Amino acid sequence: MTNETAHPDLYLLGGVSPALEATLAERFTLHREDPPITTRAIVGGGTNVVDTALLGRLPALEIVAIHGVGHDGIDLAAARARGVAVTTTPDVLTDDVADLAIGLMLAVQRRIAANDRAVRDGGWQVDLSRRASGRRIGIFGLGRIGKAIARRAAPFATELHYTARSAKPDFAGVFHADIASLAAACDVMIIAAPGGDATSHIVDAGILAALGEDGILVNIARGSLVDQPALVAALEDGTIAGAGLDVFADEPAVTDALKTMDQVVLSPHQGSATVDGRAAMAALVIANLDAHFAGRPLPSAL
Ligand code: 8YV
């Protein structure tokens, strides 16, 4: 069923909150599968795929409004070539994702999740944890989220290190041109860079070896950046000390090996998932769509 004039057709590609879905339903005719060729808008999450095949099936498509900041699933070049606008929800989720990165870092080092399980099982004598303060902390990717992590990480760090496309003269940290140099220089390495071909499996067995036996890996970015079997092997044989993971190679699947490890803290891709953050993200998705269909400048176009 389509209703092109009053309620443009919108393909709801990813799961969104009931509140956002209700607001979208006031403005659009929603399609959760088999979008009609009259589809003018797509709303999806940061990991959803909009590729040339989908773009080819939707000749009337005008805008892809992403509920998130990642756009590794979107073929941006193909969208641009077609004149399809792409928007994201930057800034409003930065603090929440950065908070979770620090939470995972602390939880791994202080064994918070393992101790919680022990107490629930009636235990009290548990293994000693590691001091979380006084570490050399490295951040891979110094965009909005990476910088917010750095601000929070600074009180825990003797040294802050980072890798970005270029050195940031206004940032008080040690620049490393590549992740191998970063991994060798830090005790905690936090991954905050975009997914996509350029970063696929950039954290491999060699990088984990460079991070070393006292090293902790935290990933709040995309599972695709990490060679997950290599990570499992590195955790199993003590090549690194632990990991805090909000993202995985094949979400929502999480390999069983990780679930058995007390030196690992697992989180179901919850970086932006606060009541406050999700409300602000939903509002920005709507603001982008409203602006587009009113012919106004888009608040957060890529
Ligand atoms: C969302 C994300 O969970 O911003 C991103 O790229 O991965 C997350 O904030 C995702 O977009 C689902 O809506």
Tab-separated table of C-alpha atoms and ligand atoms in Angstrom:
chain	number	residue	atom	x	y	z
A	1	MET	CA	0.000	0.000	0.000
A	2	THR	CA	1.391	3.430	-0.852
A	3	ASN	CA	0.329	6.973	-0.135
A	4	GLU	CA	2.772	9.142	-1.984
A	5	THR	CA	1.390	12.612	-1.471
A	6	ALA	CA	0.059	13.023	2.075
A	7	HIS	CA	2.157	10.352	3.756
A	8	PRO	CA	5.341	9.574	1.818
A	9	ASP	CA	6.440	5.952	1.862
A	10	LEU	CA	9.232	5.278	4.348
A	11	TYR	CA	11.225	2.072	4.669
A	12	LEU	CA	11.964	1.371	8.319
A	13	LEU	CA	15.138	-0.636	7.960
A	14	GLY	CA	16.298	-0.900	11.551
A	15	GLY	CA	14.627	-1.268	14.900
A	16	VAL	CA	13.792	2.083	16.472
A	17	SER	CA	12.030	2.982	19.710
A	18	PRO	CA	8.218	2.693	19.817
A	19	ALA	CA	8.085	6.469	20.375
A	20	LEU	CA	10.104	7.196	17.211
A	21	GLU	CA	8.102	4.659	15.235
A	22	ALA	CA	4.850	6.312	16.407
A	23	THR	CA	6.130	9.760	15.404
A	24	LEU	CA	7.227	8.448	12.010
A	25	ALA	CA	3.808	6.827	11.531
A	26	GLU	CA	2.148	10.250	11.946
A	27	ARG	CA	4.108	11.556	8.947
A	28	PHE	CA	4.802	8.550	6.729
A	29	THR	CA	3.398	5.281	5.505
A	30	LEU	CA	5.811	2.847	7.118
A	31	HIS	CA	7.099	-0.299	5.443
A	32	ARG	CA	9.126	-2.822	7.431
A	33	GLU	CA	9.745	-5.116	4.474
A	34	ASP	CA	9.307	-5.035	0.703
A	35	PRO	CA	9.509	-1.238	0.317
A	36	PRO	CA	7.497	-0.026	-2.698
A	37	ILE	CA	9.233	1.751	-5.577
A	38	THR	CA	7.551	4.962	-4.367
A	39	THR	CA	9.652	4.868	-1.178
A	40	ARG	CA	11.067	8.335	-0.574
A	41	ALA	CA	12.821	7.850	2.776
A	42	ILE	CA	14.717	5.195	4.705
A	43	VAL	CA	15.249	5.211	8.460
A	44	GLY	CA	17.796	2.751	9.806
A	45	GLY	CA	20.400	2.232	12.499
A	46	GLY	CA	24.108	2.844	12.195
A	47	THR	CA	24.774	-0.742	11.191
A	48	ASN	CA	22.032	-1.188	8.586
A	49	VAL	CA	22.929	-1.720	4.955
A	50	VAL	CA	21.905	0.582	2.126
A	51	ASP	CA	23.869	-0.669	-0.869
A	52	THR	CA	23.669	-0.229	-4.614
A	53	ALA	CA	21.163	-3.090	-4.892
A	54	LEU	CA	18.710	-1.408	-2.497
A	55	LEU	CA	19.294	2.019	-4.031
A	56	GLY	CA	18.605	0.489	-7.439
A	57	ARG	CA	15.276	-0.919	-6.230
A	58	LEU	CA	14.130	2.468	-4.895
A	59	PRO	CA	14.206	5.023	-7.738
A	60	ALA	CA	12.131	7.574	-5.771
A	61	LEU	CA	14.407	7.505	-2.723
A	62	GLU	CA	15.417	10.991	-1.531
A	63	ILE	CA	16.820	10.599	1.969
A	64	VAL	CA	18.414	8.023	4.271
A	65	ALA	CA	18.040	9.216	7.871
A	66	ILE	CA	20.352	7.174	10.101
A	67	HIS	CA	19.492	6.709	13.763
A	68	GLY	CA	23.130	6.724	14.878
A	69	VAL	CA	26.503	8.093	13.801
A	70	GLY	CA	28.030	5.107	12.048
A	71	HIS	CA	27.386	4.847	8.336
A	72	ASP	CA	29.619	1.927	7.401
A	73	GLY	CA	26.624	0.062	5.967
A	74	ILE	CA	25.676	2.926	3.644
A	75	ASP	CA	27.201	3.198	0.178
A	76	LEU	CA	27.714	6.957	0.475
A	77	ALA	CA	29.263	7.355	-2.975
A	78	ALA	CA	26.327	5.604	-4.630
A	79	ALA	CA	23.828	7.629	-2.581
A	80	ARG	CA	25.562	10.870	-3.545
A	81	ALA	CA	25.676	9.865	-7.191
A	82	ARG	CA	21.926	9.348	-7.020
A	83	GLY	CA	21.373	12.661	-5.184
A	84	VAL	CA	20.083	10.841	-2.085
A	85	ALA	CA	20.709	12.798	1.120
A	86	VAL	CA	22.196	10.913	4.087
A	87	THR	CA	21.854	12.206	7.647
A	88	THR	CA	23.130	10.919	10.996
A	89	THR	CA	22.623	11.846	14.667
A	90	PRO	CA	25.988	13.251	15.798
A	91	ASP	CA	26.715	14.979	19.126
A	92	VAL	CA	23.573	13.817	20.934
A	93	LEU	CA	25.063	10.365	21.594
A	94	THR	CA	28.703	11.335	22.130
A	95	ASP	CA	28.635	11.530	25.927
A	96	ASP	CA	26.719	8.283	26.325
A	97	VAL	CA	29.091	6.283	24.139
A	98	ALA	CA	32.130	7.821	25.857
A	99	ASP	CA	30.659	7.047	29.285
A	100	LEU	CA	30.212	3.401	28.327
A	101	ALA	CA	33.813	3.170	27.081
A	102	ILE	CA	35.067	4.323	30.476
A	103	GLY	CA	32.596	2.019	32.221
A	104	LEU	CA	33.898	-0.971	30.276
A	105	MET	CA	37.499	0.016	30.985
A	106	LEU	CA	36.823	0.169	34.725
A	107	ALA	CA	34.635	-2.936	34.743
A	108	VAL	CA	37.332	-5.058	33.095
A	109	GLN	CA	40.157	-3.823	35.302
A	110	ARG	CA	38.193	-4.000	38.588
A	111	ARG	CA	36.404	-7.260	37.611
A	112	ILE	CA	33.051	-5.602	38.313
A	113	ALA	CA	30.974	-8.005	36.211
A	114	ALA	CA	32.842	-11.124	37.403
A	115	ASN	CA	32.524	-10.025	41.040
A	116	ASP	CA	28.821	-9.305	40.566
A	117	ARG	CA	28.361	-12.856	39.284
A	118	ALA	CA	30.382	-14.227	42.225
A	119	VAL	CA	28.272	-12.393	44.817
A	120	ARG	CA	25.027	-13.475	43.157
A	121	ASP	CA	26.321	-17.063	43.349
A	122	GLY	CA	26.887	-16.678	47.102
A	123	GLY	CA	30.620	-16.061	46.782
A	124	TRP	CA	32.773	-13.539	48.636
A	125	GLN	CA	36.432	-14.560	48.142
A	126	VAL	CA	37.331	-13.435	44.640
A	127	ASP	CA	40.519	-12.865	42.642
A	128	LEU	CA	42.262	-9.519	43.031
A	129	SER	CA	41.585	-7.057	40.260
A	130	ARG	CA	43.974	-4.587	38.585
A	131	ARG	CA	44.483	-0.958	39.511
A	132	ALA	CA	42.565	1.147	37.003
A	133	SER	CA	44.389	4.405	37.660
A	134	GLY	CA	47.876	5.214	36.490
A	135	ARG	CA	47.607	3.457	33.147
A	136	ARG	CA	48.804	4.459	29.723
A	137	ILE	CA	45.587	4.848	27.767
A	138	GLY	CA	45.446	4.845	23.977
A	139	ILE	CA	42.499	5.880	21.827
A	140	PHE	CA	42.197	4.726	18.234
A	141	GLY	CA	40.130	7.370	16.444
A	142	LEU	CA	39.903	10.925	17.715
A	143	GLY	CA	36.583	12.123	16.358
A	144	ARG	CA	33.828	13.503	18.560
A	145	ILE	CA	33.498	10.259	20.531
A	146	GLY	CA	37.245	9.633	20.763
A	147	LYS	CA	37.792	13.134	22.159
A	148	ALA	CA	34.983	12.687	24.690
A	149	ILE	CA	36.591	9.398	25.790
A	150	ALA	CA	39.949	11.158	26.101
A	151	ARG	CA	38.473	13.843	28.380
A	152	ARG	CA	37.050	11.146	30.649
A	153	ALA	CA	40.130	8.912	30.464
A	154	ALA	CA	42.604	11.655	31.383
A	155	PRO	CA	42.186	11.324	35.200
A	156	PHE	CA	42.964	7.591	34.943
A	157	ALA	CA	45.969	7.998	32.674
A	158	THR	CA	49.636	8.607	33.285
A	159	GLU	CA	49.892	9.100	29.545
A	160	LEU	CA	47.276	9.587	26.831
A	161	HIS	CA	48.086	8.286	23.354
A	162	TYR	CA	46.036	8.420	20.185
A	163	THR	CA	45.935	7.506	16.545
A	164	ALA	CA	43.979	9.668	14.109
A	165	ARG	CA	44.247	10.557	10.434
A	166	SER	CA	46.547	13.414	11.434
A	167	ALA	CA	48.116	14.833	14.599
A	168	LYS	CA	45.855	17.184	16.564
A	169	PRO	CA	48.002	20.079	17.805
A	170	ASP	CA	45.260	21.172	20.243
A	171	PHE	CA	45.095	17.742	21.916
A	172	ALA	CA	47.318	16.907	24.887
A	173	GLY	CA	48.219	13.358	23.930
A	174	VAL	CA	50.983	11.509	22.091
A	175	PHE	CA	50.202	11.011	18.402
A	176	HIS	CA	50.880	7.664	16.733
A	177	ALA	CA	50.571	7.457	12.973
A	178	ASP	CA	49.492	3.800	13.086
A	179	ILE	CA	47.740	1.409	15.407
A	180	ALA	CA	50.807	-0.838	15.841
A	181	SER	CA	52.729	2.035	17.413
A	182	LEU	CA	49.670	2.981	19.512
A	183	ALA	CA	49.189	-0.587	20.798
A	184	ALA	CA	52.853	-0.843	21.807
A	185	ALA	CA	52.652	2.438	23.743
A	186	CYS	CA	49.547	1.810	25.874
A	187	ASP	CA	48.083	-0.521	28.523
A	188	VAL	CA	44.459	0.165	27.608
A	189	MET	CA	43.530	0.608	23.954
A	190	ILE	CA	40.058	2.007	23.262
A	191	ILE	CA	38.678	1.625	19.744
A	192	ALA	CA	36.600	4.650	18.666
A	193	ALA	CA	37.088	4.774	14.891
A	194	PRO	CA	34.492	4.185	12.168
A	195	GLY	CA	33.903	0.763	10.668
A	196	GLY	CA	34.232	0.061	6.950
A	197	ASP	CA	36.838	-1.281	4.562
A	198	ALA	CA	39.619	1.045	5.747
A	199	THR	CA	39.528	-0.292	9.307
A	200	SER	CA	38.355	-3.875	8.774
A	201	HIS	CA	40.268	-6.242	11.132
A	202	ILE	CA	42.771	-3.498	11.878
A	203	VAL	CA	43.094	-5.030	15.360
A	204	ASP	CA	44.637	-8.367	14.416
A	205	ALA	CA	46.879	-10.898	16.161
A	206	GLY	CA	49.949	-8.695	15.678
A	207	ILE	CA	48.280	-5.636	17.215
A	208	LEU	CA	47.053	-7.684	20.171
A	209	ALA	CA	50.584	-9.010	20.693
A	210	ALA	CA	51.841	-5.412	20.664
A	211	LEU	CA	49.216	-4.434	23.266
A	212	GLY	CA	50.748	-7.129	25.432
A	213	GLU	CA	50.017	-9.330	28.412
A	214	ASP	CA	48.959	-6.405	30.651
A	215	GLY	CA	46.891	-4.898	27.850
A	216	ILE	CA	43.145	-4.288	27.848
A	217	LEU	CA	41.126	-3.789	24.660
A	218	VAL	CA	37.896	-1.748	24.784
A	219	ASN	CA	35.705	-1.563	21.668
A	220	ILE	CA	32.662	0.722	21.485
A	221	ALA	CA	32.968	1.308	17.711
A	222	ARG	CA	32.261	-1.631	15.395
A	223	GLY	CA	33.023	-5.327	15.694
A	224	SER	CA	34.435	-5.214	12.171
A	225	LEU	CA	37.576	-3.424	13.388
A	226	VAL	CA	38.649	-6.477	15.383
A	227	ASP	CA	39.687	-9.882	14.074
A	228	GLN	CA	37.444	-11.638	16.586
A	229	PRO	CA	38.975	-15.152	16.389
A	230	ALA	CA	42.393	-13.524	16.945
A	231	LEU	CA	40.965	-11.668	19.958
A	232	VAL	CA	39.525	-14.863	21.426
A	233	ALA	CA	42.893	-16.587	20.965
A	234	ALA	CA	44.753	-13.646	22.544
A	235	LEU	CA	42.436	-13.708	25.568
A	236	GLU	CA	42.671	-17.492	25.890
A	237	ASP	CA	46.458	-17.656	25.817
A	238	GLY	CA	47.117	-14.504	27.868
A	239	THR	CA	48.531	-12.470	24.990
A	240	ILE	CA	46.344	-9.642	26.409
A	241	ALA	CA	44.820	-9.342	29.894
A	242	GLY	CA	41.192	-8.551	29.121
A	243	ALA	CA	38.590	-6.867	26.955
A	244	GLY	CA	35.461	-4.740	27.282
A	245	LEU	CA	33.261	-5.196	24.227
A	246	ASP	CA	30.081	-3.359	23.255
A	247	VAL	CA	30.297	-4.487	19.622
A	248	PHE	CA	30.925	-7.828	17.917
A	249	ALA	CA	31.764	-9.322	14.566
A	250	ASP	CA	28.357	-10.826	13.880
A	251	GLU	CA	25.786	-9.046	16.049
A	252	PRO	CA	23.612	-10.068	17.742
A	253	ALA	CA	25.591	-13.339	17.837
A	254	VAL	CA	28.371	-13.426	20.425
A	255	THR	CA	30.836	-16.257	20.208
A	256	ASP	CA	30.493	-18.679	23.147
A	257	ALA	CA	34.215	-18.525	23.898
A	258	LEU	CA	33.893	-14.896	25.035
A	259	LYS	CA	30.994	-15.728	27.359
A	260	THR	CA	33.125	-18.071	29.445
A	261	MET	CA	35.879	-15.535	30.213
A	262	ASP	CA	35.867	-13.546	33.459
A	263	GLN	CA	38.489	-11.152	32.050
A	264	VAL	CA	35.949	-10.015	29.446
A	265	VAL	CA	32.966	-7.703	29.951
A	266	LEU	CA	30.235	-8.010	27.331
A	267	SER	CA	27.641	-5.383	26.418
A	268	PRO	CA	24.892	-5.726	23.764
A	269	HIS	CA	25.756	-2.665	21.603
A	270	GLN	CA	24.451	-0.180	24.157
A	271	GLY	CA	26.726	2.830	23.608
A	272	SER	CA	23.969	5.284	22.732
A	273	ALA	CA	21.207	3.399	24.522
A	274	THR	CA	20.175	5.774	27.287
A	275	VAL	CA	16.649	7.130	27.623
A	276	ASP	CA	18.027	10.629	27.145
A	277	GLY	CA	20.300	9.771	24.217
A	278	ARG	CA	17.724	7.763	22.341
A	279	ALA	CA	15.116	10.548	22.748
A	280	ALA	CA	17.580	13.079	21.359
A	281	MET	CA	18.551	10.753	18.495
A	282	ALA	CA	14.882	10.220	17.614
A	283	ALA	CA	14.260	13.975	17.662
A	284	LEU	CA	17.189	14.538	15.301
A	285	VAL	CA	15.987	11.833	12.899
A	286	ILE	CA	12.600	13.577	12.783
A	287	ALA	CA	14.207	17.024	12.444
A	288	ASN	CA	16.217	15.817	9.439
A	289	LEU	CA	13.164	14.259	7.765
A	290	ASP	CA	10.970	17.284	8.472
A	291	ALA	CA	13.614	19.637	7.079
A	292	HIS	CA	14.028	17.511	3.968
A	293	PHE	CA	10.321	17.293	3.184
A	294	ALA	CA	9.881	21.032	3.894
A	295	GLY	CA	12.805	21.911	1.600
A	296	ARG	CA	14.866	23.360	4.443
A	297	PRO	CA	18.593	22.785	5.103
A	298	LEU	CA	19.211	19.471	6.842
A	299	PRO	CA	20.410	19.758	10.474
A	300	SER	CA	22.963	16.938	10.225
A	301	ALA	CA	23.604	15.846	6.648
A	302	LEU	CA	26.819	14.001	5.807
B	1	8YV	C1	23.039	2.705	17.520
B	1	8YV	C2	25.442	3.089	16.661
B	1	8YV	O1	22.902	1.677	18.458
B	1	8YV	O2	25.557	5.419	16.326
B	1	8YV	C3	25.871	4.303	15.929
B	1	8YV	O3	26.560	4.164	14.914
B	1	8YV	O4	25.941	2.039	16.432
B	1	8YV	C4	24.426	3.170	17.744
B	1	8YV	O5	24.377	4.413	18.335
B	1	8YV	C5	22.629	2.181	16.192
B	1	8YV	O6	22.677	3.203	15.254
B	1	8YV	C6	21.228	1.575	16.236
B	1	8YV	O7	20.233	2.524	16.108
